[in-house]
Coordinates of C-alpha atoms and ligand atoms in Angstrom, one line a residue:
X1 CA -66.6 -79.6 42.4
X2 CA -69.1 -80.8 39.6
X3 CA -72.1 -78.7 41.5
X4 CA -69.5 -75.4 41.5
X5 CA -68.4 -76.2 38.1
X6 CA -72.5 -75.9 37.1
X7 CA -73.2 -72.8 39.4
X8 CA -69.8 -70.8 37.4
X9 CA -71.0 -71.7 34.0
X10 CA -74.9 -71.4 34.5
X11 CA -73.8 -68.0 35.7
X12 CA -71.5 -66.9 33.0
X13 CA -74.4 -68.0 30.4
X14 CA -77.0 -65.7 32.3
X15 CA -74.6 -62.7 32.2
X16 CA -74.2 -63.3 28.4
X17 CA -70.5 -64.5 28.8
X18 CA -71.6 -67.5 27.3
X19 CA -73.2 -67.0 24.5
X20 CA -75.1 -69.4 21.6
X21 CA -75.7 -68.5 17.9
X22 CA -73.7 -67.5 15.2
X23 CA -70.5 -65.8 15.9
X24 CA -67.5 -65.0 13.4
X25 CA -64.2 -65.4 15.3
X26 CA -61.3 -63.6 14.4
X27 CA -59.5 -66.4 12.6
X28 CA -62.8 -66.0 9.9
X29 CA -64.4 -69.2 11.5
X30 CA -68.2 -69.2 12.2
X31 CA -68.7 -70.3 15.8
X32 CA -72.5 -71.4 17.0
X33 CA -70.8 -70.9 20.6
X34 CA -69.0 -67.5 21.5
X35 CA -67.3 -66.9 24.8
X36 CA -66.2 -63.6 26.1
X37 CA -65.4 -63.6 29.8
X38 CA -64.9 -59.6 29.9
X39 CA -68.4 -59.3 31.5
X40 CA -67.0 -60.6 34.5
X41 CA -65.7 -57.3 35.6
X42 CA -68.9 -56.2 36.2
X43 CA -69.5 -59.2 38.6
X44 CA -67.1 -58.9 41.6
X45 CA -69.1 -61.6 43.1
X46 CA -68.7 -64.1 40.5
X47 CA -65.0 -62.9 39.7
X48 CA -64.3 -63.5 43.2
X49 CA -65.9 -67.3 42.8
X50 CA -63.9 -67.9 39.8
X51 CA -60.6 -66.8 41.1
X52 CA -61.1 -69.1 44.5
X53 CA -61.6 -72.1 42.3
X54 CA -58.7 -71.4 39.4
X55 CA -56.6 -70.9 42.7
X56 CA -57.7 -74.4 44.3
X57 CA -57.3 -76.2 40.8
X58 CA -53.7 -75.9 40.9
X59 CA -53.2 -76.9 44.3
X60 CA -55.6 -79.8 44.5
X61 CA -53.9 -81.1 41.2
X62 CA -51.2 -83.9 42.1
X63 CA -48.7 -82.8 39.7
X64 CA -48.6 -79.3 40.7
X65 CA -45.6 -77.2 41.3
X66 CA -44.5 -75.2 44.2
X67 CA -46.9 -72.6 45.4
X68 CA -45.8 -69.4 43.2
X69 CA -43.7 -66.4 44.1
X70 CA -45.7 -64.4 41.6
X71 CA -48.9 -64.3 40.1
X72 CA -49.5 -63.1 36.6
X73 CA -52.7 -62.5 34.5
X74 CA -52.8 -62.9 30.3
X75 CA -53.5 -59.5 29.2
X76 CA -56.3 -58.0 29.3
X77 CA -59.4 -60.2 30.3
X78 CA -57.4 -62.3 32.8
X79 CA -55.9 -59.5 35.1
X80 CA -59.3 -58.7 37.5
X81 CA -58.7 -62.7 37.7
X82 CA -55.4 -62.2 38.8
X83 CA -56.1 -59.3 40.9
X84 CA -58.5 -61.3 42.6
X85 CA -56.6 -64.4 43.3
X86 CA -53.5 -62.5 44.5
X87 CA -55.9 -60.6 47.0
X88 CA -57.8 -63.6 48.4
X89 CA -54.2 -65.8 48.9
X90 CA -52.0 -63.2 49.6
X91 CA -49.6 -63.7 46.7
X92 CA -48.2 -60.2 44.9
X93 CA -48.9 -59.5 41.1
X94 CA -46.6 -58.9 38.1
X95 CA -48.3 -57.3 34.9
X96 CA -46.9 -57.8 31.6
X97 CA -47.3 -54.9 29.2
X98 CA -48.5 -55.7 26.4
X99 CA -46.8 -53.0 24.4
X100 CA -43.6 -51.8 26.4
X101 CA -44.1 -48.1 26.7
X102 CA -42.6 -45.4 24.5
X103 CA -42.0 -43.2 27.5
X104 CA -41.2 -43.4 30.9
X105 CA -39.3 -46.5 32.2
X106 CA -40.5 -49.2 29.3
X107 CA -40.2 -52.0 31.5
X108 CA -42.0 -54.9 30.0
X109 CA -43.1 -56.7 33.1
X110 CA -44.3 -54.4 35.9
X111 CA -44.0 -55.2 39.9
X112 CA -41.4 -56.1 42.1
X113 CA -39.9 -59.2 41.5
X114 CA -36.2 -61.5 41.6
X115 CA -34.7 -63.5 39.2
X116 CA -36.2 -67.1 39.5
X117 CA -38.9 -65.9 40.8
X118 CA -41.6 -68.9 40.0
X119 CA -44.7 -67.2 38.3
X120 CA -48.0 -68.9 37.9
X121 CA -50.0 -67.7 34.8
X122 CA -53.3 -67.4 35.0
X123 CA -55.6 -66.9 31.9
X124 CA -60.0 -66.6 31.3
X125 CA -60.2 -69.3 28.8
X126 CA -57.4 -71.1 26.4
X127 CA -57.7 -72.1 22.0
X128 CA -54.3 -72.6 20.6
X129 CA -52.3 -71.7 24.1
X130 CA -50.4 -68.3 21.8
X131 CA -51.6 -65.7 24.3
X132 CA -50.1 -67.8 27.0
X133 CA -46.9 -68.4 25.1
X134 CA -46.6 -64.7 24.7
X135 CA -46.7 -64.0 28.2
X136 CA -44.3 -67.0 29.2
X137 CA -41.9 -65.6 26.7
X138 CA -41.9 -61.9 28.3
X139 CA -41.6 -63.2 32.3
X140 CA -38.9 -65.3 30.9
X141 CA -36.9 -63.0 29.4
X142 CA -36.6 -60.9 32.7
X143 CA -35.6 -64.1 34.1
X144 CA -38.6 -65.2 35.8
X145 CA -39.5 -69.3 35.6
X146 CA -43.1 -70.6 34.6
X147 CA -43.8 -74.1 35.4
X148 CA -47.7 -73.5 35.7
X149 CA -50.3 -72.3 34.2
X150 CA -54.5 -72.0 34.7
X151 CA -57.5 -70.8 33.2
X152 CA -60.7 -71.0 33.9
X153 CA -62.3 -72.6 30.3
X154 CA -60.0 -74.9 27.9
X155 CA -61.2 -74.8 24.5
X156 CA -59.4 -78.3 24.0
X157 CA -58.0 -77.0 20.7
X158 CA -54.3 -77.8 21.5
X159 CA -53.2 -75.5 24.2
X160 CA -52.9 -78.7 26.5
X161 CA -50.1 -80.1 24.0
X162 CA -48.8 -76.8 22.5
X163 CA -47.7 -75.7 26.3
X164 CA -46.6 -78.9 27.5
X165 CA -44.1 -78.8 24.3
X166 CA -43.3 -75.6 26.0
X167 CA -42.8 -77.2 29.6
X168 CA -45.7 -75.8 30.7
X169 CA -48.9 -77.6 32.8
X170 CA -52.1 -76.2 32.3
X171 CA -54.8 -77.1 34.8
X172 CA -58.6 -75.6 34.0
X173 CA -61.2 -75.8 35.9
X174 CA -63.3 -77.2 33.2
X175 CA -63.3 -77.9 29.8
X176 CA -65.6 -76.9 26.6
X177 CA -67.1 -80.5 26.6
X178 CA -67.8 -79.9 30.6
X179 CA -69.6 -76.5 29.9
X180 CA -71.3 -78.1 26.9
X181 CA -72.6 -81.2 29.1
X182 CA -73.3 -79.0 31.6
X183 CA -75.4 -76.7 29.3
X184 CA -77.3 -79.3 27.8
X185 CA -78.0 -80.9 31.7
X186 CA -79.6 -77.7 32.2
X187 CA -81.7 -77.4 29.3
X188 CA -80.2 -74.7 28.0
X189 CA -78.5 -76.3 24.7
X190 CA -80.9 -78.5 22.9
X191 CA -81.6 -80.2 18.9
X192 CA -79.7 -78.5 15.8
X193 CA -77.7 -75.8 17.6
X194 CA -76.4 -78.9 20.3
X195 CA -75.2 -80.2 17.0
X196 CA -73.6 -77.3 15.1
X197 CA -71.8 -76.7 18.3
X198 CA -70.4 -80.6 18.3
X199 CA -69.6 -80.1 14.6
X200 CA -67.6 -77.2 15.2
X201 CA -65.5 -78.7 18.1
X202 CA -64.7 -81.5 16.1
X203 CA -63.5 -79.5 13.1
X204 CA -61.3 -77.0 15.3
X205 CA -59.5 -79.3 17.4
X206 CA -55.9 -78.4 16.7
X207 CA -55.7 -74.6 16.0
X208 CA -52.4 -73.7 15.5
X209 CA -51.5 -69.7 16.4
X210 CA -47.9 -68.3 16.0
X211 CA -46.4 -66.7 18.6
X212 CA -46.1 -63.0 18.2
X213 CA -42.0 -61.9 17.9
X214 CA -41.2 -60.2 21.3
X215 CA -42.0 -56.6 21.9
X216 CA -39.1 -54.6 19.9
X217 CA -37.1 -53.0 22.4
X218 CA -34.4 -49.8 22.1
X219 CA -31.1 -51.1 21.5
X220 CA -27.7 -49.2 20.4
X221 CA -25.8 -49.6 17.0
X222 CA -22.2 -49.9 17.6
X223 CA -21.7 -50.2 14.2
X224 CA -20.1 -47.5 11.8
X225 CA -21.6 -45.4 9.3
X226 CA -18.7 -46.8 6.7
X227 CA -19.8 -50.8 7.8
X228 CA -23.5 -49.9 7.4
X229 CA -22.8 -48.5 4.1
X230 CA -22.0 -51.9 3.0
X231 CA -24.9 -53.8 4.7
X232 CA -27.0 -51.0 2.8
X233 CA -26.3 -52.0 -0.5
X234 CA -29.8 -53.4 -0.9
X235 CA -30.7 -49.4 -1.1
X236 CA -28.6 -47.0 -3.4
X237 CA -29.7 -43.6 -1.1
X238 CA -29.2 -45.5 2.5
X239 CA -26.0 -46.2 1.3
X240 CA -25.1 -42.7 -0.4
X241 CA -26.0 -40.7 2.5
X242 CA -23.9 -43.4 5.1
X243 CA -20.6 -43.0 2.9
X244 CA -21.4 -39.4 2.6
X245 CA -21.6 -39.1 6.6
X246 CA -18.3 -41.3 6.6
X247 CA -16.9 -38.6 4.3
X248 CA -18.2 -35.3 5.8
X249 CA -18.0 -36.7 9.3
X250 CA -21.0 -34.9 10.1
X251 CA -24.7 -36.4 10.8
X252 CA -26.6 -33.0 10.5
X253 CA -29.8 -32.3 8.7
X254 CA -30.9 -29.4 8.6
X255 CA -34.6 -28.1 8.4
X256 CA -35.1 -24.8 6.2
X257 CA -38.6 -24.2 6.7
X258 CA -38.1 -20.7 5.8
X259 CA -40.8 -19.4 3.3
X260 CA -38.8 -17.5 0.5
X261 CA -36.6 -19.0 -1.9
X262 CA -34.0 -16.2 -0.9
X263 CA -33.7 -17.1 2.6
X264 CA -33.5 -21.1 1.9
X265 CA -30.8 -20.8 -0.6
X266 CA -29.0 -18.1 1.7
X267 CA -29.1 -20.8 4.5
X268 CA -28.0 -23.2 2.3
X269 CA -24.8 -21.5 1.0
X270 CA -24.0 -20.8 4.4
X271 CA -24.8 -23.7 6.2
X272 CA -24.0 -26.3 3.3
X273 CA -20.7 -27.5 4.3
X274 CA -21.5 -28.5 7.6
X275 CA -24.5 -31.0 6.6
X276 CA -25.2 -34.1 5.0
X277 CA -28.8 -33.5 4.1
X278 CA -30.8 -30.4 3.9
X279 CA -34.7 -30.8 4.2
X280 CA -37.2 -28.5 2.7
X281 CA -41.4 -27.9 2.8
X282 CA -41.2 -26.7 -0.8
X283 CA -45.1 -26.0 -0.1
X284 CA -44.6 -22.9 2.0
X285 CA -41.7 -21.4 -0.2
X286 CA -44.0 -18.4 -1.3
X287 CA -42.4 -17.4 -4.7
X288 CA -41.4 -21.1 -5.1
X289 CA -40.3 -22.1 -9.3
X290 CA -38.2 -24.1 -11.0
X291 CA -35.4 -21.7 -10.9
X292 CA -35.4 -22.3 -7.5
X293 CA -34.9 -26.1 -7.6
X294 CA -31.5 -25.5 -10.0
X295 CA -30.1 -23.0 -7.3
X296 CA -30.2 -25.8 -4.9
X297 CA -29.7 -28.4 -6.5
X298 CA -26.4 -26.3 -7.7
X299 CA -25.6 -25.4 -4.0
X300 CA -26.0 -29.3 -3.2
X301 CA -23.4 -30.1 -5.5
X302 CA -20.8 -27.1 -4.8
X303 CA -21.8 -28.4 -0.7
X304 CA -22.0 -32.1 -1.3
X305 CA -25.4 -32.6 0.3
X306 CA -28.5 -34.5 -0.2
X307 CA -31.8 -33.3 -0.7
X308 CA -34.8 -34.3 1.3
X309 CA -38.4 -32.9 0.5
X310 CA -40.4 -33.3 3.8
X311 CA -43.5 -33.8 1.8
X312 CA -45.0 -36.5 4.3
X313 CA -47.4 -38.6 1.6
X314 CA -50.2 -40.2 2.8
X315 CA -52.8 -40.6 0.2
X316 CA -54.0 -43.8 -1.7
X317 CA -51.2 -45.2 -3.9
X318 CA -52.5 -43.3 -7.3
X319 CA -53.0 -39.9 -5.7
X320 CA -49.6 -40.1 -4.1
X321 CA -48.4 -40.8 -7.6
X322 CA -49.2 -37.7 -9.1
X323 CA -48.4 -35.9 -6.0
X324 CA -44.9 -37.4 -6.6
X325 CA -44.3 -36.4 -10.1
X326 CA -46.2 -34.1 -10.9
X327 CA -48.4 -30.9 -10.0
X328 CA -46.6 -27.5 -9.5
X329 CA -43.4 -29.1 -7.7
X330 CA -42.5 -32.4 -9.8
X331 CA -40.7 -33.6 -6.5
X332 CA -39.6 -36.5 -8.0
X333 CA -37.0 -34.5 -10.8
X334 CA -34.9 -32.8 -8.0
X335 CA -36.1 -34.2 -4.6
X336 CA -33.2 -37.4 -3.3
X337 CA -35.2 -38.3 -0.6
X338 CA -39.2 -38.0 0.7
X339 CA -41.5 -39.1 3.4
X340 CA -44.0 -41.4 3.4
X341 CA -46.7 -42.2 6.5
X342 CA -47.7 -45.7 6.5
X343 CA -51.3 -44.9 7.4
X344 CA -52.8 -45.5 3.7
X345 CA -51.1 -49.2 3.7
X346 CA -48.2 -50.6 1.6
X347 CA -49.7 -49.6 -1.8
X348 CA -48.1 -46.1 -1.2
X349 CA -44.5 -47.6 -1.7
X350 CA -45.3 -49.3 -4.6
X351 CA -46.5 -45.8 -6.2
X352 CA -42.6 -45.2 -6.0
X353 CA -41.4 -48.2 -6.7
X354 CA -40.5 -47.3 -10.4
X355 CA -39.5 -43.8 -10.2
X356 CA -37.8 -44.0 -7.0
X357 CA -35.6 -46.9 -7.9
X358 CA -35.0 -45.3 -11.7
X359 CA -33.7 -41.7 -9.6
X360 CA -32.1 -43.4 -6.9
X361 CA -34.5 -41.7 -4.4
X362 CA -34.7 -43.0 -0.9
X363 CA -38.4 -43.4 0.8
X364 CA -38.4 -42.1 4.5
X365 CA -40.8 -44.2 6.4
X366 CA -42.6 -41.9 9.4
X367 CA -41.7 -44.9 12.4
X368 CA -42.5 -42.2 15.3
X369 CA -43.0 -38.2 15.5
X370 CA -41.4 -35.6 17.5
X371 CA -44.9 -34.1 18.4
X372 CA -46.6 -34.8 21.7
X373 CA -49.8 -37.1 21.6
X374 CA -48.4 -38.6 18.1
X375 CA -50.0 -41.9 17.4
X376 CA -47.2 -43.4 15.6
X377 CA -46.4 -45.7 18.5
X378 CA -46.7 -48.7 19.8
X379 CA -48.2 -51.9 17.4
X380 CA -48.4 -48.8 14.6
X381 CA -44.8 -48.2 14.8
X382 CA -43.9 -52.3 14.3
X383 CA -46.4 -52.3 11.8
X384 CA -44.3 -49.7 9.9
X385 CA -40.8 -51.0 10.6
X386 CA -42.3 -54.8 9.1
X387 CA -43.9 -52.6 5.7
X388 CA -40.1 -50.7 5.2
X389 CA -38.4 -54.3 5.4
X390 CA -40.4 -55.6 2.8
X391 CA -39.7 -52.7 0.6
X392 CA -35.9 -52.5 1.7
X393 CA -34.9 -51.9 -2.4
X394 CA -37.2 -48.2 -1.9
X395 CA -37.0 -47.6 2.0
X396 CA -34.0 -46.2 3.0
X397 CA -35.0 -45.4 6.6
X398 CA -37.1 -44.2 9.2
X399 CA -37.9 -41.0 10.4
X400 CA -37.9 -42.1 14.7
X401 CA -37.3 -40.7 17.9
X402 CA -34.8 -44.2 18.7
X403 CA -33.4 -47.3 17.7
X404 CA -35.9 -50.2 18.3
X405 CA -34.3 -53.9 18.1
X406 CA -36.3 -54.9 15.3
X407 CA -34.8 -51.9 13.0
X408 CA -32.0 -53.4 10.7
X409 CA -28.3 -51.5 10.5
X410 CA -29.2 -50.9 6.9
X411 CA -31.7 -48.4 7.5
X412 CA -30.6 -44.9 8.1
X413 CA -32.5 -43.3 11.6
X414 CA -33.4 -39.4 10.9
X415 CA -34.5 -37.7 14.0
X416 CA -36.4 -34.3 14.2
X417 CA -37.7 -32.4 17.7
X418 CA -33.7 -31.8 18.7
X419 CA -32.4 -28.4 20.4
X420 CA -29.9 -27.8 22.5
X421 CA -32.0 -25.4 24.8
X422 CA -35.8 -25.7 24.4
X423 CA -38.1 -28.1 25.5
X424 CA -41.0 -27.7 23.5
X425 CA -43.1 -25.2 21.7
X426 CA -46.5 -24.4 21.8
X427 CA -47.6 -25.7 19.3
X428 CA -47.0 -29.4 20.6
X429 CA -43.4 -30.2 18.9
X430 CA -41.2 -31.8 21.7
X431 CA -37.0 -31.1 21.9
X432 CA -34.5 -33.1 22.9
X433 CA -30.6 -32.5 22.6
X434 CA -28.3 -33.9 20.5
X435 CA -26.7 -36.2 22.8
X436 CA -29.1 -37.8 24.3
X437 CA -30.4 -38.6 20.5
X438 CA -27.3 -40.0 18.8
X439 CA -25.9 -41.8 22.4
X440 CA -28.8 -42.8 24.6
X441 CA -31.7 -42.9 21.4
X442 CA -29.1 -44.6 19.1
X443 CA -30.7 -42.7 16.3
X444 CA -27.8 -41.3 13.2
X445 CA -28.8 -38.2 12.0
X446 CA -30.1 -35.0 13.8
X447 CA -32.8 -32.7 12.2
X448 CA -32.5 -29.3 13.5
X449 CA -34.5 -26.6 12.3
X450 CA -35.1 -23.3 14.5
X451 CA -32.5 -24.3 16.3
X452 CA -30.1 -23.4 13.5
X453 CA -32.1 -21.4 11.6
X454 CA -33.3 -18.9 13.7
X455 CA -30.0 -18.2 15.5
X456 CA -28.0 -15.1 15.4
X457 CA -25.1 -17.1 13.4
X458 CA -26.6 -20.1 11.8
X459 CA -23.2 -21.2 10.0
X460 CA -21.4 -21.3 13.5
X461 CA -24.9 -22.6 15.1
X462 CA -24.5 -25.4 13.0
X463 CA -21.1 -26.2 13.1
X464 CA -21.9 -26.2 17.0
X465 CA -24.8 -29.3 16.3
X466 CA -22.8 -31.1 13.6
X467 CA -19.6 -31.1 16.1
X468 CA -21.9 -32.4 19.1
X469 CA -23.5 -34.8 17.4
X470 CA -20.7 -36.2 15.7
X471 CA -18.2 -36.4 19.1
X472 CA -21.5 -38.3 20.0
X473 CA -21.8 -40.5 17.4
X474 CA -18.1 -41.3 18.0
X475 CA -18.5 -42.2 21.9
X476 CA -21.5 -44.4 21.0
X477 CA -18.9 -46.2 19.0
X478 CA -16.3 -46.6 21.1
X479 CA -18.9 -48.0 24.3
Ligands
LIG1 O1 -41.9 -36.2 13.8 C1 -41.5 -35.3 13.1 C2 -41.2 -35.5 11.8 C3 -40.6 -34.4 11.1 S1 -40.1 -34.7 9.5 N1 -41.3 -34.1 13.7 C4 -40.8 -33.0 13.0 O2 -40.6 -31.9 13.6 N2 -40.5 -33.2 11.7 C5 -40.0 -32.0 10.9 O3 -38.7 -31.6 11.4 C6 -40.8 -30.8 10.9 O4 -41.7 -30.8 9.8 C7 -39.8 -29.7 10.8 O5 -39.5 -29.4 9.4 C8 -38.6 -30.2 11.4 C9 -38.4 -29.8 12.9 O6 -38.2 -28.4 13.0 P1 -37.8 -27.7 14.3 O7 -37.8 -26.2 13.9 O8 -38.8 -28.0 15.3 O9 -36.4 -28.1 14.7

């Protein structure tokens, strides 16, 4: 074994995968010894090598387990590893997303498999053991058992202990003082640099990394607009526009992107009664003034609904300011809700912070968008959900195409891209009815625009929406 261990890691150091110098690690560390075992896809020979011995590691060890149901590879470095092993010994693959998808079927692990099922995890090289943790955590919640896990380098900075805690035996097939000896055997690590290296071992022995929180996943709320008005109280507008809802019994927006102050107010007359919240792009209302603002804000009052100006800021925290209050619209005087895109970091909520909590406005954080090829998905959308719950006194919600577990009931859900006939247009917005938004998506208020707007009737075209999505508002409640 000693020779094989000396052939893998004289190998990995000729194909750069092991690498000596300075390096700054992620955690801000410098590192006179960097390893990076993606290069190994581009050597199916070695690859090959490495999975043969990670495979016979476990099953020359005393104290192994049961030979696995399952294999499964730590995203992403470990899964040719993986692939490899599973190939040469005939064992089938599960992968574990590292994101579930938000399309398709979302299913967090991938492959066929049973409950019980016993996996062995398989990972390049171990530090703190989080990765591994992460991965344990996802096959077990699909009901899958770990009892083994192997990688090819151990760092001996904790994992060992960290995953036994966890019930967990890790077998490698060497360890970083191995690969050091053996480096230094082979003349390849030699006077000050064989010394930073030893320093830095010794002062990162125990590295301690948290274990991410588990991929959000969609959920219902079976919970009422009334009893999320109370939970809302930490925001004045999420909890206005939940009694309101309660009140109206409708969960309707409406979209007036219509371009003269004539036609939006007309809409708004007509349309007023059956919605909570009407939404405006005061930016392409051609003979837009402040005349304008009164009439609505008059035909808000007479209608009892909210106001939301789709203004969708994004700059740096003290352009967004004046963009707020001032300029040609002085959205912040009439508007009771805006959007915000997380994009420019939290700084752009605190640009509100004073105005918005003096006018009781609500902030409308962009989670997801209706519009194909968006990139608010995935790690963007968490990072947005995390940003609104620190600023839970100024968000009021999320502008999303579902409920995602990791959304509290206070926040309101808005929803855009719904239609009870079209699918799309061409211009890349997608559709989706009703429904399926308020009872599948979980979401609480439907944005229609064309839909409603551009019908023959839009009074009874609304009434149509508001009564759909309120009868499904009501099911969702009663499941
Ligand atoms: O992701 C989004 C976010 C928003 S706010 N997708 C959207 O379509 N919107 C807005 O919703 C968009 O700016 C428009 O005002 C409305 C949808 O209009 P419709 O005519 O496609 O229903």
């Amino acid at each position: 074994m000693e020779n094989e261990i000396e052939k893998i890691v004289l190998k990995l150091n000729e194909i750069d995968a092991v690498k000596l110098g300075e390096f700054k690690l992620k955690s801000g560390i410098i590192s006179p010894i960097y390893i990076d075992l993606r290069v190994t896809v581009s050597e199916p020979k070695l690859l090959s090598l490495i999975g043969d011995f990670m495979y016979k590691r476990v099953y020359n060890d005393s104290n192994s387990g049961n030979k696995p149901k399952l294999l499964c590879g730590v995203p992403y470095t470990a899964l040719p590893i993986a692939t490899a092993m599973s190939v040469q010994n005939d064992i089938p693959m599960v992968i574990r997303r590292k994101e579930a998808k938000a399309y398709g079927t979302k299913q967090l692990i991938e492959g066929r498999f049973k409950e019980g099922d016993n996996v062995l995890v398989i990972e390049d090289l171990v530090t703190s053991g989080a990765s591994v943790l992460e991965t344990v955590r996802d096959l077990k919640s699909v009901g899958l058992t770990v009892t083994d896990v192997v990688v090819l380098l151990d760092r001996q900075q904790g994992a060992k202990q960290e995953l036994e805690k966890n019930g967990l035996r890790l077998h490698s097939v060497f360890t970083m003082e191995q690969l050091i000896d053996t480096l230094i055997k082979a003349g390849k690590l030699v006077g000050p640099q064989l010394e930073l290296v030893q320093k830095f071992l010794d002062a990162n022995r125990q590295v301690v990394v948290p274990v991410q929180p588990t991929t959000p996943q969609p959920v219902k709320s079976h919970l009422s607009f009334q009893e999320r008005s109370q939970l809302a109280n930490c925001n004045k507008m999420a909890q206005k526009l939940f009694r309101l809802m309660s009140e109206k019994k409708s969960n309707l927006a409406v979209a007036a992107d219509l371009t003269t102050k004539a036609e939006v107010l007309k809409l708004a007359d007509a349309i007023g009664s059956e919605i909570v919240v009407l939404k405006t792009h005061v930016d392409i209302i051609s003979d837009y003034d402040e005349d304008f603002v009164k009439q609505l804000k008059a035909l808000s009052e007479k209608h009892k609904f909210l106001i939301f100006e789709d203004r969708k800021f994004a700059d740096i925290g003290n352009t967004v300011k004046y963009q707020y209050q001032s300029g040609v619209y002085k959205i912040s005087e009439w508007s009771d809700m805006v959007t915000v895109h997380a994009v420019a970091g939290p700084g752009i909520i605190d640009s509100f912070k004073d105005s918005v909590l003096q006018k009781e406005c609500g902030l409308l954080m962009l989670a997801q968008m209706s519009s194909k090829g968006s990139l608010c998905v995935g790690e963007y959308t968490q990072q947005v959900v995390e940003m609104a719950k620190q600023n839970q006194d100024c968000v009021m919600g999320f502008i999303c195409q579902e409920r995602l577990s990791n959304m509290p009931e206070h926040f309101v859900l808005m929803t855009p891209g719904v239609q009870l006939n079209n699918t799309a247009d061409t211009l890349g917005q997608q559709y989706n009815t009703p429904d399926y938004i308020v009872q599948e998506k979980s979401t609480d208020v439907i944005i229609v625009g064309r839909g409603i707007y551009q019908s023959q009737d839009p009074k009874s075209e609304a009434h149509k929406y508001r009564t759909i999505a309120w009868d499904s508002y009501e099911k969702r409640l009663s499941k």
